PDB file of N, CA and C in Angstrom:
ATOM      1  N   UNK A   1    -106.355 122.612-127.746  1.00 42.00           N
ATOM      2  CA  UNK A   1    -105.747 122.899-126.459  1.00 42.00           C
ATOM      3  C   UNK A   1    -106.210 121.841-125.474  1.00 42.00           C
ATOM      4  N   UNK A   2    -104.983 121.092-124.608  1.00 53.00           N
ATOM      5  CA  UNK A   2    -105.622 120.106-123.342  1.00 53.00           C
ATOM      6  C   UNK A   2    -105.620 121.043-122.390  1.00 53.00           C
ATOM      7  N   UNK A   3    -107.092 120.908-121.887  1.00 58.00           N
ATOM      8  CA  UNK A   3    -106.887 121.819-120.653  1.00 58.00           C
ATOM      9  C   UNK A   3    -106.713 120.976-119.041  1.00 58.00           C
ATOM     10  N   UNK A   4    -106.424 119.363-119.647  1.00 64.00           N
ATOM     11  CA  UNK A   4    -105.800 118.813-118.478  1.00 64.00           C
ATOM     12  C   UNK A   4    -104.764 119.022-118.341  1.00 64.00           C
ATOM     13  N   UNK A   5    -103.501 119.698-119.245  1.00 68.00           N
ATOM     14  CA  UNK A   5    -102.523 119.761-118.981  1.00 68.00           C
ATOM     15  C   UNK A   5    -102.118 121.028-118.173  1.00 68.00           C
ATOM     16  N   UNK A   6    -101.904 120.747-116.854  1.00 72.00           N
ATOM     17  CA  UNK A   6    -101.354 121.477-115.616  1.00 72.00           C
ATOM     18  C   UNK A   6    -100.876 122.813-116.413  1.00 72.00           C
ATOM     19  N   UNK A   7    -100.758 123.965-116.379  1.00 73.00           N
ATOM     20  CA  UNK A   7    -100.072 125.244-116.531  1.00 73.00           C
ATOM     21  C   UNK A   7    -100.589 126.251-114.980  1.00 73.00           C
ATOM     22  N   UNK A   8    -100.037 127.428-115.243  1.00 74.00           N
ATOM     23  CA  UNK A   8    -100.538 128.196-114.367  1.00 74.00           C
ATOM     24  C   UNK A   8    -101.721 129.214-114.526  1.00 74.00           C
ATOM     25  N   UNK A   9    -102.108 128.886-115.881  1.00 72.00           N
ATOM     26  CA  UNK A   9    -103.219 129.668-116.757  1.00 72.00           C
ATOM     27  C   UNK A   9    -104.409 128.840-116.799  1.00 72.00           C
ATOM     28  N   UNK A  10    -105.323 129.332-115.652  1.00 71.00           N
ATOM     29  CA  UNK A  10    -106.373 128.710-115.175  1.00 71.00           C
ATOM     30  C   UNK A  10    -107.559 129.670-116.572  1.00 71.00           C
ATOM     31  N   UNK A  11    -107.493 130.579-117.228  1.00 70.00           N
ATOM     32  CA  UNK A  11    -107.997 130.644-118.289  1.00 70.00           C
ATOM     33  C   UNK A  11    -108.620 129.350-119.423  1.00 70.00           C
ATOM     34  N   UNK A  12    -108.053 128.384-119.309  1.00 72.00           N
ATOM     35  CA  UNK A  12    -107.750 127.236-120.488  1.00 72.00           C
ATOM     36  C   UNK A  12    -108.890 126.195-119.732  1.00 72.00           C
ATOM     37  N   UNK A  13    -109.648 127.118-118.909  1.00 76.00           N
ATOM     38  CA  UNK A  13    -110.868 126.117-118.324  1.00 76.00           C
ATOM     39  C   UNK A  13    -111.736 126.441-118.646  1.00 76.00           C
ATOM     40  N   UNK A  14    -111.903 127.711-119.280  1.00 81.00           N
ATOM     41  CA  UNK A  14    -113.331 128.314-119.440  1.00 81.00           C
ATOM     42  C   UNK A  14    -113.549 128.200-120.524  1.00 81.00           C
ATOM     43  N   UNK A  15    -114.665 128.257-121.730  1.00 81.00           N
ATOM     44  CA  UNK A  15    -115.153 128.028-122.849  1.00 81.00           C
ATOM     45  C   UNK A  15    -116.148 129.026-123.179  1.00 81.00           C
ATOM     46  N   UNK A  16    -116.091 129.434-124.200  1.00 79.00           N
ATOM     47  CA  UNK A  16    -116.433 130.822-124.793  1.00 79.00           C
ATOM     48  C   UNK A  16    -118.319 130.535-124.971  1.00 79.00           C
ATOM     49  N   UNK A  17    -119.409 131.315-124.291  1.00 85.00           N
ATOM     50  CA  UNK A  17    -120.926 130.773-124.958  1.00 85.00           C
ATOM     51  C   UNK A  17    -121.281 132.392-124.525  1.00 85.00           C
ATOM     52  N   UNK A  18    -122.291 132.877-125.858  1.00 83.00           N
ATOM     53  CA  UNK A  18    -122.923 133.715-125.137  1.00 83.00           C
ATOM     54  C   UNK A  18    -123.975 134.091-123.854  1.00 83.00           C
ATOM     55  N   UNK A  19    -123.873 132.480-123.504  1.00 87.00           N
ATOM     56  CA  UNK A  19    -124.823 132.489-122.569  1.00 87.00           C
ATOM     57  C   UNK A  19    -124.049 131.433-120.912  1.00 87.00           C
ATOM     58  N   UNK A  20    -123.065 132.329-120.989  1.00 89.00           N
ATOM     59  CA  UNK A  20    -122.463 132.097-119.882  1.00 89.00           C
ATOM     60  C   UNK A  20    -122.891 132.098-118.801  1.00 89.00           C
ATOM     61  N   UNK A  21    -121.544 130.963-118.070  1.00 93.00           N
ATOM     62  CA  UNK A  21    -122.850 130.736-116.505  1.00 93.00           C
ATOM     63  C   UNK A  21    -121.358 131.697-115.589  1.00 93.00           C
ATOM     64  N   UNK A  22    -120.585 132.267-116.120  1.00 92.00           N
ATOM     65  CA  UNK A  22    -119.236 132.702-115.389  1.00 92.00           C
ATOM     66  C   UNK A  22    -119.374 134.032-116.108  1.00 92.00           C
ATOM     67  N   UNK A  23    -119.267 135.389-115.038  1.00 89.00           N
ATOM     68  CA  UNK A  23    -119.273 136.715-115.601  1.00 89.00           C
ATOM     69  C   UNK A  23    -117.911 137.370-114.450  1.00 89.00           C
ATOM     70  N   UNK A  24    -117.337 138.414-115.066  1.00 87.00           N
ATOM     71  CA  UNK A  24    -116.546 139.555-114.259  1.00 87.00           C
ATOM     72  C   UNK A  24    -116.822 140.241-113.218  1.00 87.00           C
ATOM     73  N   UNK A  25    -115.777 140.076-112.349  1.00 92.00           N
ATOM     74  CA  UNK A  25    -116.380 141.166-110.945  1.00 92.00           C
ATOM     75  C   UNK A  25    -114.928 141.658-110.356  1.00 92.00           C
ATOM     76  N   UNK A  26    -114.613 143.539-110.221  1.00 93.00           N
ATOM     77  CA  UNK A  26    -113.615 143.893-110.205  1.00 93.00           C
ATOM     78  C   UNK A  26    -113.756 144.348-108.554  1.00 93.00           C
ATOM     79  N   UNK A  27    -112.419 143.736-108.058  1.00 95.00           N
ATOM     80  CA  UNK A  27    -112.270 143.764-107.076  1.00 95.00           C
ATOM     81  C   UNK A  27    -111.134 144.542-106.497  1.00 95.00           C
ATOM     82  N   UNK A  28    -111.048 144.835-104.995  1.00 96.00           N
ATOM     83  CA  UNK A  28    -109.745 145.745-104.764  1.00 96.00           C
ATOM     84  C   UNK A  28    -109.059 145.198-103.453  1.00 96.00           C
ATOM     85  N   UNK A  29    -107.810 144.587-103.902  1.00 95.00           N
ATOM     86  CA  UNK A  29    -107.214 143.854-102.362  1.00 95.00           C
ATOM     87  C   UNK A  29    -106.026 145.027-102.409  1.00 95.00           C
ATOM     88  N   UNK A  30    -105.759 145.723-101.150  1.00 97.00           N
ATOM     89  CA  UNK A  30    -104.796 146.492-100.709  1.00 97.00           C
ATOM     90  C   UNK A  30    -104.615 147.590-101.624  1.00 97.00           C
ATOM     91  N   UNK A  31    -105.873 148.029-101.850  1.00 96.00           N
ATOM     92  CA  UNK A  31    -106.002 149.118-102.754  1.00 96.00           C
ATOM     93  C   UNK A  31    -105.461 148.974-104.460  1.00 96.00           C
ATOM     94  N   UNK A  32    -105.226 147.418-105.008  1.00 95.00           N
ATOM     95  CA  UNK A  32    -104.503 147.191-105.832  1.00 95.00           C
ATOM     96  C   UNK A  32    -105.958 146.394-106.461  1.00 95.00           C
ATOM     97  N   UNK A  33    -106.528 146.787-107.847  1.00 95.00           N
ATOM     98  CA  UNK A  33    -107.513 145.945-108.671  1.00 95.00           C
ATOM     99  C   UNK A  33    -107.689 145.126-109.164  1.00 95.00           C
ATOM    100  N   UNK A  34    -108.207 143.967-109.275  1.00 93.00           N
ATOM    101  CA  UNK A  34    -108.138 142.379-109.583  1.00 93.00           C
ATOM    102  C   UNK A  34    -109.350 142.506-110.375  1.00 93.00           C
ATOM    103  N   UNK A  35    -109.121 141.614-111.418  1.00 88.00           N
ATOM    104  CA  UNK A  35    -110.513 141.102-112.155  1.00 88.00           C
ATOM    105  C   UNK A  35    -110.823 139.488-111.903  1.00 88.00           C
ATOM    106  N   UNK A  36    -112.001 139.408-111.171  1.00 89.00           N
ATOM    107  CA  UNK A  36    -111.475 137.807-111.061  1.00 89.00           C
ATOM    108  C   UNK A  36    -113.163 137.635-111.870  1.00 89.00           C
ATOM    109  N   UNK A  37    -113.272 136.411-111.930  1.00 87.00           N
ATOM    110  CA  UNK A  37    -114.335 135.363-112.744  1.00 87.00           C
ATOM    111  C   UNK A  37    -115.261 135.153-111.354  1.00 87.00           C
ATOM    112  N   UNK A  38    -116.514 134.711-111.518  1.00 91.00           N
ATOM    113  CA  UNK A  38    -117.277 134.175-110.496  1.00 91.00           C
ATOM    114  C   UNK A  38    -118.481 133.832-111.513  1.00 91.00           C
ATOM    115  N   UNK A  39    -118.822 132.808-110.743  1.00 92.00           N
ATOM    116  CA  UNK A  39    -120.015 131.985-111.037  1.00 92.00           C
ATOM    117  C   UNK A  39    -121.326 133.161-110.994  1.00 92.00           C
ATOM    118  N   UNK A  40    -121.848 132.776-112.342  1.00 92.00           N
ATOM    119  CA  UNK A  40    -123.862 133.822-111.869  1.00 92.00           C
ATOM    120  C   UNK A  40    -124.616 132.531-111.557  1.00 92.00           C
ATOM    121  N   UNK A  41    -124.217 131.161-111.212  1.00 92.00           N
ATOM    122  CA  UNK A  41    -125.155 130.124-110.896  1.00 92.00           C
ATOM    123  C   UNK A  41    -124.579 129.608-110.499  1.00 92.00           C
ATOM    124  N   UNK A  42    -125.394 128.698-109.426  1.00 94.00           N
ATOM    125  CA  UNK A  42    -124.764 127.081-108.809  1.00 94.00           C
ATOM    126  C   UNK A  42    -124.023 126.392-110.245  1.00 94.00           C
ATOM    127  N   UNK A  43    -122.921 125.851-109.920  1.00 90.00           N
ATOM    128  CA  UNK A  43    -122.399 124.656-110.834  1.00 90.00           C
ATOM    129  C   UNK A  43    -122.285 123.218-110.435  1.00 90.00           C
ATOM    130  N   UNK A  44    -122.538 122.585-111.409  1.00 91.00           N
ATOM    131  CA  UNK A  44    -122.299 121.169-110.499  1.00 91.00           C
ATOM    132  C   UNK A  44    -121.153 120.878-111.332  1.00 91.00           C
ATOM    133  N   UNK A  45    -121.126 119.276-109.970  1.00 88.00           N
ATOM    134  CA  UNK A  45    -119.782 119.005-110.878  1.00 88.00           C
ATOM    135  C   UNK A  45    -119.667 118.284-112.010  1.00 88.00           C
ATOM    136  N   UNK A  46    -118.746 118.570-112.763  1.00 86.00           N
ATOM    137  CA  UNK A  46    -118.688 118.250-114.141  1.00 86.00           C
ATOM    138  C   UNK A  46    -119.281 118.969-114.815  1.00 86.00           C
ATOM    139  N   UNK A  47    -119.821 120.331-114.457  1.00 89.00           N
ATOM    140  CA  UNK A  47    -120.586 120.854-115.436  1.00 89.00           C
ATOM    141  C   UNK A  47    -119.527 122.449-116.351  1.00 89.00           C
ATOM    142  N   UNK A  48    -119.557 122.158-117.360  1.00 89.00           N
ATOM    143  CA  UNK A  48    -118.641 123.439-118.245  1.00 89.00           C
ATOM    144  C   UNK A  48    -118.550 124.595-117.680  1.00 89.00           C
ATOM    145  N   UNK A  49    -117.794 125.003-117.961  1.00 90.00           N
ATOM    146  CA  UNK A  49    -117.650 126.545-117.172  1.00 90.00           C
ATOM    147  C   UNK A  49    -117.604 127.556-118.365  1.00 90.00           C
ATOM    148  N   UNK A  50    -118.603 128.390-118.524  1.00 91.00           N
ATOM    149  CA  UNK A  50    -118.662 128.980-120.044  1.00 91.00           C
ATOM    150  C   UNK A  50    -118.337 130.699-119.513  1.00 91.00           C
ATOM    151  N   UNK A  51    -117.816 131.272-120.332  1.00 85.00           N
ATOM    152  CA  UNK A  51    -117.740 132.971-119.859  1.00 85.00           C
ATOM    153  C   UNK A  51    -118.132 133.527-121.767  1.00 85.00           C
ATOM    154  N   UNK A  52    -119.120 134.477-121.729  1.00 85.00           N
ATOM    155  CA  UNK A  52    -119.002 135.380-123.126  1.00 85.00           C
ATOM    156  C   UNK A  52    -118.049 136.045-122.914  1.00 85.00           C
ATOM    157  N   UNK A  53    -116.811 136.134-124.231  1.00 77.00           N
ATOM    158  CA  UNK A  53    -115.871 136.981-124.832  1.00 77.00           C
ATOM    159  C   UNK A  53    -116.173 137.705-124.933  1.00 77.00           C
ATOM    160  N   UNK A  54    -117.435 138.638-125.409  1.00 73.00           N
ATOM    161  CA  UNK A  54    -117.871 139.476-125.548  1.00 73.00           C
ATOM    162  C   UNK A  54    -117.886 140.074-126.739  1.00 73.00           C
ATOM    163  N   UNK A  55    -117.348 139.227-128.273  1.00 65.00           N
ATOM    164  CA  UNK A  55    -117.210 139.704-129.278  1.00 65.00           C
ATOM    165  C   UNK A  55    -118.231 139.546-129.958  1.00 65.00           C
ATOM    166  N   UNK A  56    -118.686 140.513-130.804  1.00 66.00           N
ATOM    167  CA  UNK A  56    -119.640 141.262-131.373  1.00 66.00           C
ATOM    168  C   UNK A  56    -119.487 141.418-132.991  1.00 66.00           C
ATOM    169  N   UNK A  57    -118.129 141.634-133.355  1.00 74.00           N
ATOM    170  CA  UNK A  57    -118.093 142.071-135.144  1.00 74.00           C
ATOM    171  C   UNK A  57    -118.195 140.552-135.744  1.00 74.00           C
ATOM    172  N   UNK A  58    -119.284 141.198-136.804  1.00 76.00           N
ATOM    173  CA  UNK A  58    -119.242 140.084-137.870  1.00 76.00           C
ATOM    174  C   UNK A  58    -118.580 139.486-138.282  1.00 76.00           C
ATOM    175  N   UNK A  59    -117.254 140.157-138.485  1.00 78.00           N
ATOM    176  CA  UNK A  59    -116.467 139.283-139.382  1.00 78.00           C
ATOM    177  C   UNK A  59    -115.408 138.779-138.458  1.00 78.00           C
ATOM    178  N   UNK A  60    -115.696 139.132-137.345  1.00 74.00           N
ATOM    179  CA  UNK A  60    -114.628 137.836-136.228  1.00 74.00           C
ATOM    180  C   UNK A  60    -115.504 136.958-136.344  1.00 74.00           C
ATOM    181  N   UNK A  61    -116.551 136.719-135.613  1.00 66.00           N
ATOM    182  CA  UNK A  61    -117.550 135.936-135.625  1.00 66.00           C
ATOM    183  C   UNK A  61    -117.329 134.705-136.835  1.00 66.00           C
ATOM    184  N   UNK A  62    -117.610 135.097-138.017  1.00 76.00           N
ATOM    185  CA  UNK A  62    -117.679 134.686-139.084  1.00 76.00           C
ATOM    186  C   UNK A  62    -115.868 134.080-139.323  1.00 76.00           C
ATOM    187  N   UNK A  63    -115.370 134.596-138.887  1.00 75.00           N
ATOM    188  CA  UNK A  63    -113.854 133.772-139.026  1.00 75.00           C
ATOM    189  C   UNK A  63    -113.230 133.190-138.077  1.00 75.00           C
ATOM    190  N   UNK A  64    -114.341 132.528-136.828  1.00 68.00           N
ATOM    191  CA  UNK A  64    -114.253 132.040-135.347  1.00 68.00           C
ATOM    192  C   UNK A  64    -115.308 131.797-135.369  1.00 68.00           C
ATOM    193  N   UNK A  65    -115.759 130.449-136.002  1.00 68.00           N
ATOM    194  CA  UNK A  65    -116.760 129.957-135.740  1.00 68.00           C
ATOM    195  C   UNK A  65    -117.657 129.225-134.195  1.00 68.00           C
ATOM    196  N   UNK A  66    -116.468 128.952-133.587  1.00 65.00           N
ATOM    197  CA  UNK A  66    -117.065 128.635-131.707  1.00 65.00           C
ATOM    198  C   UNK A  66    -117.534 130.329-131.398  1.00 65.00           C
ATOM    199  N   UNK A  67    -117.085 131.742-131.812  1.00 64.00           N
ATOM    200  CA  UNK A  67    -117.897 132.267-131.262  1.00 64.00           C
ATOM    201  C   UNK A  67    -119.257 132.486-131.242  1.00 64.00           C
ATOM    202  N   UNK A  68    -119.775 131.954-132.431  1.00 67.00           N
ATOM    203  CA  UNK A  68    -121.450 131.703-132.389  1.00 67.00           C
ATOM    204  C   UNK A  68    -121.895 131.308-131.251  1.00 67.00           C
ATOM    205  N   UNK A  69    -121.447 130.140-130.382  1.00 59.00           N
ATOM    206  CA  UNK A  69    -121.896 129.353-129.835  1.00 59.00           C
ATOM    207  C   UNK A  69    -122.322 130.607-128.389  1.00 59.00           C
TER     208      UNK A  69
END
């Protein structure tokens, strides 16, 4: 996947680590619920933007090898 290539799916920036520096925070604009992304640390620039997937079973794991990481 290029994630220089322009779409409207700002997803295709983030990169899967269990030790993410980007976690979930559910929010409420006009009484309507948003999940948006936010930083748990300063980032600099150029630096990866990682979020955990949160997957757990062995045998995804084991047949998706970047989810180790």
């Amino acid at each position: 996947v290029d994630a220089t290539k322009e779409s409207g799916r700002l997803g295709r920036l983030l990169n899967h680590s269990v030790h993410g520096n980007c976690t979930t925070k559910l929010i409420s604009i006009k009484g309507n619920p948003y999940l948006i992304l936010v930083t748990s640390q300063d980032i600099k620039p150029g630096e990866e933007l990682l979020y955990d997937y949160g997957e757990r079973s062995k045998d995804i794991i084991e047949s998706h090898p970047w989810l180790k990481a």
